[in-house]
XYZ file of C-alpha atoms in Angstrom:
677
model
C 25.289 19.873 -18.979
C 25.373 19.471 -22.787
C 25.644 15.739 -22.321
C 22.691 15.553 -20.123
C 20.557 17.544 -22.451
C 21.698 15.271 -25.431
C 20.578 12.123 -23.406
C 17.184 14.013 -22.159
C 16.281 14.864 -25.576
C 17.027 11.309 -26.956
C 14.969 9.754 -24.285
C 12.205 12.192 -24.771
C 12.061 11.431 -28.549
C 11.966 7.698 -27.775
C 8.946 8.152 -25.508
C 7.232 10.284 -28.016
C 7.383 7.778 -30.541
C 5.921 5.143 -28.374
C 2.978 7.388 -27.256
C 2.355 7.878 -30.978
C 2.071 4.270 -31.692
C 0.052 3.526 -28.706
C -2.400 6.581 -28.906
C -2.540 7.112 -32.569
C -2.110 3.739 -34.192
C -3.373 1.466 -31.145
C -0.166 -0.416 -31.433
C 2.446 -1.248 -29.016
C 5.993 -2.377 -29.552
C 7.237 -1.769 -26.047
C 6.173 -3.289 -22.675
C 4.331 -1.344 -20.293
C 7.376 -2.104 -17.947
C 9.835 -0.888 -20.208
C 7.824 2.201 -21.232
C 7.393 3.027 -17.326
C 11.163 2.637 -16.641
C 11.618 5.139 -19.585
C 9.379 7.633 -17.909
C 11.049 7.245 -14.718
C 14.522 8.041 -16.282
C 13.047 10.979 -17.900
C 11.685 12.425 -14.578
C 14.980 11.593 -12.791
C 16.802 13.658 -15.563
C 14.333 16.451 -15.124
C 14.654 16.637 -11.250
C 18.555 16.095 -11.367
C 19.020 19.026 -13.894
C 16.255 21.253 -12.738
C 14.943 21.741 -16.193
C 12.491 24.456 -17.021
C 8.751 23.681 -17.260
C 8.694 24.492 -20.899
C 11.233 21.647 -21.599
C 9.420 18.964 -19.264
C 7.742 16.181 -20.951
C 4.103 15.759 -21.537
C 2.688 13.286 -23.918
C -0.507 15.326 -24.987
C 1.270 17.234 -27.683
C 2.192 13.851 -29.458
C -1.434 11.864 -28.966
C -2.514 12.933 -32.438
C -5.896 12.224 -33.937
C -6.528 8.835 -34.951
C -6.624 8.241 -38.721
C -10.407 7.464 -38.847
C -13.415 8.267 -40.447
C -15.205 8.800 -37.063
C -15.962 12.430 -35.949
C -14.292 13.842 -32.906
C -16.084 15.046 -29.560
C -14.178 17.007 -26.795
C -14.295 15.298 -23.369
C -16.148 17.058 -20.316
C -13.254 16.460 -18.339
C -9.982 15.010 -19.569
C -9.298 11.293 -19.677
C -6.048 11.017 -18.203
C -3.321 8.180 -17.750
C -2.344 6.657 -14.592
C 0.963 6.914 -12.796
C 2.272 3.300 -12.605
C 4.912 0.876 -11.304
C 5.603 -2.789 -11.598
C 6.651 -3.764 -7.973
C 5.088 -3.415 -4.519
C 8.352 -1.316 -3.778
C 7.285 1.177 -6.332
C 3.767 1.552 -4.744
C 5.261 2.011 -1.182
C 7.429 4.986 -2.544
C 4.270 6.450 -4.117
C 2.131 6.122 -0.543
C 5.257 7.570 1.259
C 5.508 10.576 -1.210
C 1.677 11.302 -0.734
C 1.844 11.308 3.147
C 4.869 13.339 3.087
C 3.687 15.952 0.443
C 0.233 16.222 1.873
C 1.209 15.843 5.554
C -1.149 12.913 5.997
C -0.154 11.073 9.175
C -2.530 8.319 9.281
C -2.990 5.266 6.709
C -4.687 6.334 3.667
C -7.858 4.382 2.722
C -7.373 2.938 -0.888
C -10.027 1.549 -3.104
C -8.554 -1.275 -5.132
C -9.817 -3.013 -8.229
C -8.522 -4.970 -11.404
C -6.707 -3.112 -14.529
C -8.545 -4.823 -17.216
C -6.750 -4.998 -20.469
C -9.107 -3.117 -22.836
C -10.110 0.179 -24.396
C -11.091 3.196 -22.214
C -14.406 4.885 -23.058
C -16.378 7.873 -21.783
C -20.332 7.300 -21.900
C -22.435 10.692 -21.580
C -25.922 10.657 -20.591
C -28.276 13.638 -20.815
C -31.251 13.320 -18.565
C -30.822 9.493 -18.189
C -30.391 8.676 -21.881
C -27.068 7.807 -23.588
C -26.268 10.600 -25.973
C -22.809 9.678 -27.032
C -19.741 7.538 -26.402
C -16.290 8.645 -26.838
C -12.894 7.041 -27.040
C -9.836 8.418 -24.927
C -8.391 9.779 -28.098
C -5.787 12.405 -27.253
C -7.201 12.530 -23.875
C -9.080 15.719 -24.513
C -11.029 14.713 -27.236
C -11.814 11.332 -28.872
C -13.761 9.351 -31.491
C -17.539 9.336 -31.359
C -18.309 5.468 -31.434
C -21.867 5.593 -30.197
C -23.443 3.428 -32.787
C -20.998 0.580 -32.017
C -21.356 1.056 -28.112
C -25.051 0.543 -28.426
C -24.568 -2.989 -29.414
C -22.796 -3.994 -26.131
C -25.358 -5.716 -24.226
C -24.510 -4.508 -20.668
C -24.290 -1.002 -21.419
C -27.738 0.605 -20.382
C -29.079 2.936 -23.015
C -31.812 4.594 -20.569
C -31.490 5.004 -16.822
C -34.531 5.298 -14.802
C -34.084 6.883 -11.337
C -34.864 10.031 -9.855
C -31.235 10.411 -8.544
C -29.784 10.438 -12.061
C -27.805 13.907 -12.771
C -28.731 16.149 -15.627
C -25.485 15.245 -17.280
C -23.764 12.024 -16.363
C -20.197 10.997 -17.674
C -19.512 7.232 -16.924
C -16.036 6.062 -17.488
C -15.175 2.423 -18.041
C -13.255 -0.278 -20.101
C -14.486 -1.974 -23.103
C -13.125 -5.660 -23.168
C -13.511 -9.145 -24.589
C -13.694 -12.478 -22.559
C -10.801 -14.679 -23.006
C -13.268 -17.518 -24.620
C -14.510 -15.085 -27.099
C -11.021 -13.900 -28.070
C -10.036 -17.491 -28.643
C -13.056 -18.275 -30.698
C -12.704 -15.175 -32.875
C -9.203 -16.111 -33.646
C -10.195 -19.687 -34.638
C -12.876 -18.345 -36.911
C -10.036 -15.983 -38.408
C -7.738 -18.969 -39.071
C -10.476 -20.998 -40.640
C -11.183 -18.068 -43.262
C -7.288 -17.791 -43.541
C -7.340 -14.408 -42.016
C -4.739 -12.810 -39.780
C -5.380 -13.444 -36.108
C -5.856 -10.608 -33.450
C -2.812 -10.149 -31.526
C -4.336 -9.468 -28.343
C -7.975 -8.495 -26.663
C -7.386 -4.829 -26.570
C -6.873 -4.685 -30.519
C -10.201 -6.588 -30.762
C -12.044 -3.785 -28.485
C -10.292 -1.010 -30.383
C -11.017 -2.360 -33.936
C -14.540 -3.544 -33.073
C -15.455 0.057 -31.958
C -14.153 1.642 -35.024
C -16.241 -0.666 -37.704
C -18.627 1.142 -39.963
C -21.003 -1.852 -39.658
C -22.224 -2.236 -35.998
C -23.091 -5.732 -36.649
C -19.475 -6.573 -36.608
C -19.124 -5.041 -32.966
C -22.186 -6.968 -31.908
C -21.163 -10.310 -33.081
C -17.692 -9.784 -31.231
C -19.520 -9.848 -27.710
C -17.837 -6.972 -26.078
C -18.266 -6.173 -22.643
C -18.222 -3.069 -20.510
C -17.087 -2.207 -16.754
C -17.562 1.088 -15.225
C -14.591 2.262 -12.989
C -15.589 5.933 -12.340
C -18.076 8.605 -12.988
C -18.540 12.536 -12.988
C -21.736 14.405 -12.375
C -22.838 17.522 -13.926
C -25.680 19.960 -12.858
C -26.344 17.490 -9.768
C -26.930 17.997 -6.121
C -25.458 14.464 -5.670
C -21.921 14.899 -3.750
C -20.781 11.559 -2.610
C -17.922 11.555 -0.414
C -16.192 8.412 -1.358
C -15.176 6.544 -4.645
C -16.679 3.122 -3.819
C -19.993 4.825 -3.002
C -20.038 6.314 -6.646
C -19.307 2.775 -7.988
C -22.147 1.185 -5.939
C -24.517 3.881 -7.181
C -23.684 3.038 -10.711
C -24.312 -0.605 -9.933
C -27.733 0.465 -8.767
C -28.322 2.495 -11.993
C -27.640 -0.778 -14.092
C -23.857 -0.552 -14.754
C -21.567 -3.619 -14.405
C -18.735 -2.658 -12.156
C -15.585 -5.077 -11.038
C -16.673 -7.896 -8.677
C -13.085 -8.046 -7.437
C -12.340 -5.231 -5.268
C -11.128 -4.279 -1.799
C -11.552 -1.301 0.387
C -8.057 -1.410 2.074
C -7.491 0.542 5.279
C -3.926 -0.195 5.547
C -0.812 -0.482 3.128
C -0.512 -4.347 4.173
C -4.233 -4.661 2.853
C -3.195 -3.272 -0.607
C -0.208 -5.723 -0.736
C -2.613 -8.685 0.196
C -5.128 -7.655 -2.466
C -2.272 -7.652 -5.101
C -0.916 -10.811 -4.104
C -4.348 -12.420 -4.191
C -5.073 -11.211 -7.659
C -1.616 -12.375 -8.818
C -2.651 -15.923 -7.570
C -6.079 -15.836 -9.281
C -5.104 -13.875 -12.603
C -4.839 -16.924 -14.905
C -8.329 -18.218 -13.768
C -10.148 -15.022 -14.700
C -12.167 -15.028 -17.839
C -10.647 -11.640 -19.063
C -7.290 -10.298 -19.491
C -5.935 -8.085 -16.700
C -2.425 -6.355 -16.432
C -2.451 -5.256 -12.900
C -4.538 -3.720 -10.209
C -5.599 0.066 -9.701
C -5.364 1.797 -6.573
C -7.280 5.072 -5.865
C -7.439 7.043 -2.753
C -11.050 6.342 -1.737
C -11.843 9.807 -0.196
C -13.182 12.429 -2.860
C -12.125 15.177 -0.448
C -8.671 13.846 -0.276
C -8.757 13.274 -3.988
C -9.357 16.970 -4.551
C -6.701 17.999 -2.091
C -3.917 15.710 -3.637
C -5.076 16.857 -7.372
C -3.382 16.121 -10.656
C -0.136 16.299 -12.850
C -0.505 17.263 -16.264
C -1.094 13.626 -17.590
C -2.457 11.853 -14.493
C -4.190 12.120 -11.395
C -1.930 11.841 -8.399
C -4.450 10.186 -6.212
C -4.540 7.061 -8.455
C -1.817 4.526 -9.194
C -1.687 1.240 -11.431
C 0.407 -1.666 -9.864
C 1.213 -3.671 -12.949
C 2.141 -7.432 -13.245
C 5.040 -8.993 -15.025
C 3.687 -11.640 -17.772
C 3.842 -15.121 -16.702
C 5.919 -17.492 -18.747
C 5.592 -20.626 -20.627
C 8.051 -23.340 -21.562
C 8.558 -24.189 -25.291
C 11.358 -25.337 -27.905
C 13.224 -23.373 -30.269
C 12.983 -25.277 -33.697
C 14.936 -22.656 -35.938
C 16.563 -19.417 -36.542
C 15.880 -17.149 -39.401
C 17.848 -13.822 -40.171
C 15.462 -11.215 -41.434
C 16.741 -8.209 -43.344
C 15.095 -4.822 -42.717
C 14.661 -1.776 -44.854
C 18.176 -0.269 -43.544
C 19.742 -3.506 -44.289
C 19.676 -4.323 -40.383
C 19.742 -8.081 -40.017
C 17.454 -9.314 -37.268
C 17.519 -12.803 -35.822
C 13.992 -14.431 -35.341
C 13.712 -17.699 -33.430
C 10.964 -19.960 -34.519
C 9.121 -21.812 -31.508
C 7.020 -24.877 -31.103
C 3.677 -22.808 -31.008
C 2.484 -22.325 -27.519
C -0.366 -20.375 -26.043
C 0.429 -17.402 -23.722
C -2.631 -15.061 -22.382
C -4.760 -16.445 -25.055
C -2.267 -15.720 -27.984
C -0.491 -18.501 -29.905
C 3.113 -17.523 -29.911
C 5.040 -19.024 -32.821
C 8.188 -16.898 -33.201
C 10.230 -14.422 -30.978
C 12.610 -11.503 -32.209
C 15.939 -11.940 -30.683
C 17.136 -8.103 -31.636
C 20.741 -9.068 -32.410
C 23.740 -11.189 -32.070
C 24.462 -10.010 -28.523
C 21.267 -10.899 -27.328
C 21.702 -14.580 -28.496
C 25.037 -14.722 -26.841
C 23.748 -13.451 -23.615
C 21.070 -16.078 -23.596
C 23.781 -18.851 -24.611
C 20.704 -20.073 -27.015
C 21.178 -22.869 -29.372
C 18.645 -24.447 -31.982
C 16.833 -27.199 -30.178
C 17.001 -25.666 -26.639
C 14.015 -25.458 -24.160
C 13.280 -21.906 -23.383
C 10.908 -19.817 -21.057
C 8.938 -17.313 -23.210
C 6.651 -14.521 -21.797
C 4.832 -11.633 -23.147
C 6.369 -8.261 -22.121
C 3.520 -6.076 -21.132
C 1.299 -8.900 -22.250
C 2.119 -7.746 -25.782
C 5.557 -8.659 -27.109
C 6.825 -12.265 -26.885
C 10.337 -12.474 -25.382
C 12.507 -15.273 -24.218
C 13.175 -15.030 -20.563
C 15.782 -17.640 -20.156
C 17.152 -20.810 -21.906
C 16.531 -23.701 -19.487
C 20.230 -25.344 -19.690
C 19.510 -28.091 -17.399
C 17.077 -29.414 -20.015
C 19.597 -29.055 -23.063
C 19.926 -32.164 -25.049
C 22.861 -33.434 -26.873
C 21.101 -32.819 -30.231
C 21.177 -28.993 -30.096
C 23.026 -27.210 -32.786
C 25.050 -23.871 -32.258
C 23.674 -20.967 -34.104
C 25.866 -20.016 -37.094
C 25.893 -16.197 -37.854
C 25.884 -15.338 -41.676
C 29.024 -13.775 -43.098
C 27.298 -12.874 -46.414
C 23.804 -11.437 -46.998
C 21.832 -14.536 -48.192
C 19.907 -12.274 -50.849
C 22.547 -10.211 -52.558
C 25.769 -12.049 -51.197
C 27.395 -8.853 -50.022
C 29.703 -9.314 -46.926
C 27.870 -8.374 -43.832
C 29.182 -5.503 -41.514
C 29.304 -6.560 -37.720
C 29.047 -3.541 -34.885
C 30.763 -5.847 -32.253
C 29.925 -3.573 -29.340
C 26.217 -3.221 -30.096
C 26.038 -6.771 -31.508
C 24.339 -5.297 -34.453
C 24.786 -6.718 -38.248
C 23.803 -5.223 -41.348
C 23.962 -5.507 -45.136
C 25.443 -2.280 -46.669
C 24.318 -3.130 -50.306
C 21.265 -0.605 -49.887
C 19.082 -0.206 -53.061
C 21.126 -3.105 -54.632
C 19.814 -5.659 -52.152
C 16.792 -6.879 -53.471
C 15.558 -7.933 -49.679
C 15.763 -4.007 -48.806
C 14.877 -2.577 -51.943
C 11.212 -2.546 -51.868
C 10.832 -1.087 -48.448
C 13.720 1.259 -49.205
C 11.575 2.715 -52.235
C 8.345 2.896 -50.121
C 10.655 4.767 -47.383
C 12.002 7.040 -50.051
C 8.405 8.248 -51.241
C 6.827 8.224 -47.729
C 5.489 11.437 -46.098
C 8.735 12.104 -44.220
C 10.958 11.457 -47.330
C 10.214 12.926 -50.892
C 6.372 12.238 -50.383
C 4.649 11.057 -53.510
C 0.991 10.348 -52.636
C -0.299 7.557 -54.704
C 2.805 5.596 -54.802
C 2.052 2.740 -52.225
C 3.696 -0.674 -51.489
C 1.475 -2.399 -54.175
C 2.142 -0.018 -57.085
C 5.975 -0.200 -56.230
C 5.813 -3.890 -56.358
C 4.376 -3.911 -59.841
C 6.789 -1.313 -61.113
C 9.607 -3.490 -59.842
C 8.202 -6.687 -61.319
C 7.955 -4.846 -64.731
C 11.483 -3.552 -64.416
C 10.236 0.284 -64.282
C 11.951 0.994 -61.159
C 14.997 -0.368 -59.604
C 16.430 2.613 -57.606
C 14.840 5.934 -56.419
C 16.240 8.001 -59.546
C 14.122 5.761 -61.604
C 10.870 7.372 -60.207
C 11.890 10.446 -62.122
C 12.306 8.702 -65.372
C 8.646 7.352 -65.300
C 6.019 8.498 -67.798
C 2.472 7.644 -68.841
C 3.752 4.820 -71.118
C 5.586 3.228 -68.113
C 2.207 2.832 -66.481
C 0.540 1.458 -69.396
C 2.390 -1.905 -68.857
C 1.029 -2.041 -65.517
C -2.491 -3.766 -64.892
C -5.007 -2.119 -62.449
C -3.571 1.527 -62.926
C -5.722 3.795 -65.001
C -5.104 7.100 -66.764
C -6.421 9.243 -63.704
C -4.324 7.432 -61.134
C -1.412 7.637 -63.589
C -1.689 11.423 -63.728
C -2.143 11.581 -59.952
C 1.202 9.591 -59.470
C 3.102 11.601 -61.969
C 1.832 14.942 -60.543
C 3.085 13.816 -56.924
C 6.415 12.799 -58.390
C 6.729 16.176 -60.175
C 5.563 18.065 -56.761
C 8.302 16.036 -54.804
C 11.132 17.728 -56.737
C 11.172 20.704 -54.365
C 12.489 19.054 -51.055
C 14.351 20.245 -47.933
C 17.756 18.784 -47.272
C 16.941 17.095 -44.028
C 14.105 15.197 -45.832
C 16.391 14.179 -48.787
C 19.050 12.644 -46.472
C 16.267 10.831 -44.449
C 14.631 9.682 -47.848
C 18.049 7.781 -48.608
C 17.346 5.412 -45.896
C 21.066 5.269 -44.746
C 21.484 2.723 -41.847
C 21.165 4.359 -38.267
C 20.243 7.806 -39.873
C 16.750 8.660 -38.681
C 14.834 11.860 -38.602
C 16.858 13.599 -35.757
C 20.351 12.767 -37.325
C 18.947 13.986 -40.757
C 18.073 17.231 -39.507
C 21.510 17.427 -37.638
C 23.480 16.626 -40.807
C 21.297 19.226 -42.818
C 21.876 21.682 -40.212
C 25.558 21.246 -40.152
C 26.465 20.969 -44.075
C 23.646 23.211 -45.516
C 23.888 21.642 -49.140
C 24.195 18.158 -50.637
C 27.666 18.987 -52.233
C 28.844 19.780 -48.559
C 27.390 16.657 -47.274
C 28.885 14.412 -50.108
C 32.249 15.874 -49.256
C 32.086 14.888 -45.601
C 34.668 12.670 -43.821
C 34.709 10.423 -40.652
C 36.257 13.288 -38.780
C 34.017 15.850 -39.662
C 30.820 13.727 -39.063
C 31.952 12.717 -35.617
C 31.811 16.485 -34.630
C 27.986 16.653 -35.281
C 25.792 16.376 -32.376
C 24.056 12.972 -32.007
C 26.773 11.143 -34.529
C 29.239 8.847 -32.950
C 31.437 6.221 -34.414
C 28.763 3.768 -35.572
C 26.539 6.406 -37.529
C 29.674 8.018 -39.018
C 30.969 4.635 -40.224
C 27.509 3.860 -41.734
C 27.397 7.298 -43.602
C 30.886 6.854 -45.083
C 30.181 3.368 -46.256
C 27.016 4.485 -47.873
C 28.725 7.326 -49.434
C 31.756 5.290 -50.724
C 29.536 3.200 -52.884
C 29.607 4.211 -56.579
C 26.192 3.065 -57.248
C 24.835 5.025 -54.312
C 26.657 8.373 -55.409
C 25.394 7.914 -59.139
C 21.897 7.753 -57.526
C 22.601 11.052 -55.568
C 24.141 12.693 -58.389
C 21.096 12.186 -60.506
C 18.674 13.276 -57.930
C 20.710 16.293 -57.193
C 20.356 17.454 -60.963
C 16.619 16.583 -60.949
C 15.527 18.046 -57.407
C 15.538 21.588 -55.879
C 17.051 20.703 -52.468
C 17.107 23.527 -50.149
C 17.796 23.960 -46.459
C 16.613 26.479 -44.172
C 19.533 25.817 -41.883
C 22.148 26.486 -44.454
C 21.165 30.359 -43.784
C 23.272 31.414 -40.857
C 21.230 34.403 -40.314
C 18.318 32.401 -39.236
C 20.623 30.442 -36.831
C 21.775 33.576 -34.970
C 18.397 35.409 -35.033
C 16.176 32.424 -34.566
C 14.809 33.597 -31.149
C 13.732 36.842 -32.568
C 11.120 35.536 -34.952
C 7.517 36.145 -33.451
C 6.596 32.367 -33.577
C 9.442 31.307 -31.371
C 8.362 29.441 -28.414
C 4.692 30.623 -28.753
C 1.937 27.885 -28.446
C -0.700 27.653 -31.264
C -3.760 25.807 -31.868
C -5.617 25.507 -35.002
C -9.262 25.286 -35.767
C -11.442 24.788 -38.949
C -10.629 24.310 -42.689
C -7.587 26.215 -44.307
C -7.580 27.387 -48.015
C -3.919 28.670 -48.423
C -2.505 25.213 -47.237
C -3.226 22.139 -45.299
C -3.277 22.030 -41.413
C -0.332 19.728 -41.540
C 1.721 22.331 -43.584
C 0.904 25.289 -41.245
C 2.047 23.141 -38.602
C 4.958 22.458 -40.206
C 5.743 26.079 -40.629
C 5.039 27.006 -36.930
C 7.345 23.988 -35.656
C 10.017 24.965 -38.230
C 10.205 28.348 -36.518
C 10.593 27.188 -33.044
C 6.710 27.330 -32.351
C 4.722 24.736 -30.557
C 1.412 23.245 -31.764
C -1.178 21.898 -29.332
C -4.378 20.122 -30.069
C -6.482 21.794 -27.248
C -7.184 25.171 -25.851
C -5.779 26.356 -22.230
C -4.832 29.459 -20.565
C -1.114 28.627 -21.717
C -1.880 29.063 -25.394
C -0.633 32.251 -27.121
C -2.509 32.071 -30.593
C -5.613 30.410 -32.030
C -5.588 30.252 -35.794
C -8.919 29.787 -37.384
C -9.993 28.793 -40.910
C -13.432 28.159 -42.191
C -16.069 26.290 -40.182
C -14.122 26.673 -36.766
C -15.539 25.155 -33.850
C -15.835 25.161 -30.065
C -12.081 26.337 -29.619
C -12.959 29.586 -30.855
C -15.402 30.276 -27.879
C -12.964 28.688 -25.352
C -10.231 30.989 -26.833
C -12.381 34.046 -26.765
C -13.297 33.525 -22.855
C -9.543 33.010 -21.976
C -8.596 36.087 -23.946
C -6.110 34.370 -26.294
C -5.331 36.225 -29.531
C -7.189 35.068 -32.428
C -5.835 35.107 -35.967
C -7.741 34.526 -39.273
C -5.773 32.407 -41.738
C -4.957 35.736 -43.907
C -3.690 37.425 -40.644
C -1.312 34.599 -39.817
C 0.170 34.583 -43.343
C 0.281 38.319 -43.362
C 2.224 38.283 -40.047
C 4.722 35.718 -41.598
C 5.261 37.831 -44.716
C 5.715 41.275 -42.585
C 8.335 39.391 -40.492
C 10.018 37.982 -43.390
C 9.554 34.408 -42.329
C 8.438 33.058 -45.490
């Protein structure tokens, strides 16, 4: 069971990270297909091991608010994700499951249309007038983008019909046409600006602009795919009738759709769309299949993150032939060396692809890749460029074998090879110039020692002037150090020095993480802090002891030992040990024994308002530190609402659900009474 739980938690953390990138940063580093596979693996583990409900995965807790100046608005009904698959076989399983679970003996009538690659939006109309437009956000609340939405020509501002409900919520997709996307990238290239990677990024970025003229110039489009009526006598029985009513009221709906009476009709529609996909004037990544009957939709219901009556059947990206013209070995922050293949530029789905990440030595050997080879390249999930295969039949006699480096081309340290994983890295750490910039930035980051004000630009200037070479040098800086650097005044200097001073009190797990040891992330850092309890114990560790710790195997243990064997690294750590107050909650065995007795343990909290004692983020850290769970929305499962100044709607919702409401003062008094802080 322990092995299964370890595998489960590791997989869960992976998915949480990808959710954070997608929903918070509007970025994607993994294909939809790969993401769906991970989710399926997680569900399979849950099913096989009959995990308790509290352990089961939901991604809403990780869809944190976007870093934006835009105000937030709560959705009238949640904007959920879709169940999905990438093959007809997956959809057949889904259809079989529906029929079996809900005792449906006849063919289900499905409504099928296109899954457009854009940004989901909710348009709220009060008495037929557009009052606000909200992005998906965390599913329960999103950003108010009304001003920019009003610049989109095919979104009606006023609806004139006696049938219009008092409150109408129209859901749809904001997208950009292929020709407009290519034109924008051409203009960006002319002005020597960075190109947009995909149409979704343009839609997302345009709606977050402060100047609505930018959104207007980008010629965004809107397609409606569903609606909700409030305070209305309208009660249409079928999804397609709702859509046709929206069309009548002036909304654009997808012109390519099918009302499928049988499974065979759905498959035919999918195959037809696959053929015409490249001829469409907008990007799509699959089709959406919905149960057409609203009565049956209601009966089928929802899982926590998606309606069970809708399914996204996705495509594999099409591939294009091009030539590999060179290989470059890039050195990352941890010293990991990543091979990058440079290609003869080629367009795939409207994006110019010039290079592809090959991940590791193992991948190159699997592909049997040579410089000069003709390869097939595709965009996984229509996002990440990848080499599908090498066309060996087209290989010429002029190709060259790839020579893997033995020494780092920057600091000339011997490269370490992890043969089983195919990984290679430079162990020089802070003394490798290629790593140092990013390592220093990592050291002062939020998850490290956190020194607000010290960004990459300032670190580069400090490095250039020789003021900083290794992390211990941050604590040697003074006002005179910054006088040498242009663009940094006395106010910023004092802010930086204050943040350096504040960082001197730090938890052991954050200190270990800040060191940037290869293969040691946040989870491993916590496990190390939990096990050792002090810097001294950590420094006295050996390979055998490290391998006893949860989540640490041969490669991580070897990486830690190599890091701690370096005299230069030890010199930095001993200096920092003297300068900093490094504490560990985990070093007190009393808490480890009686953790479950703390009143916060496994209770669910929501925060609302402005807090005076400490920031929301720090309160969340305290709650999570003692086994509590922080949620962003009110539901009947919430145990406590903590309110500060200017609290919002969450207070009324909590009161109506009889949830315990604590003021900021009451929360901290409870902590002190129970000896938690």
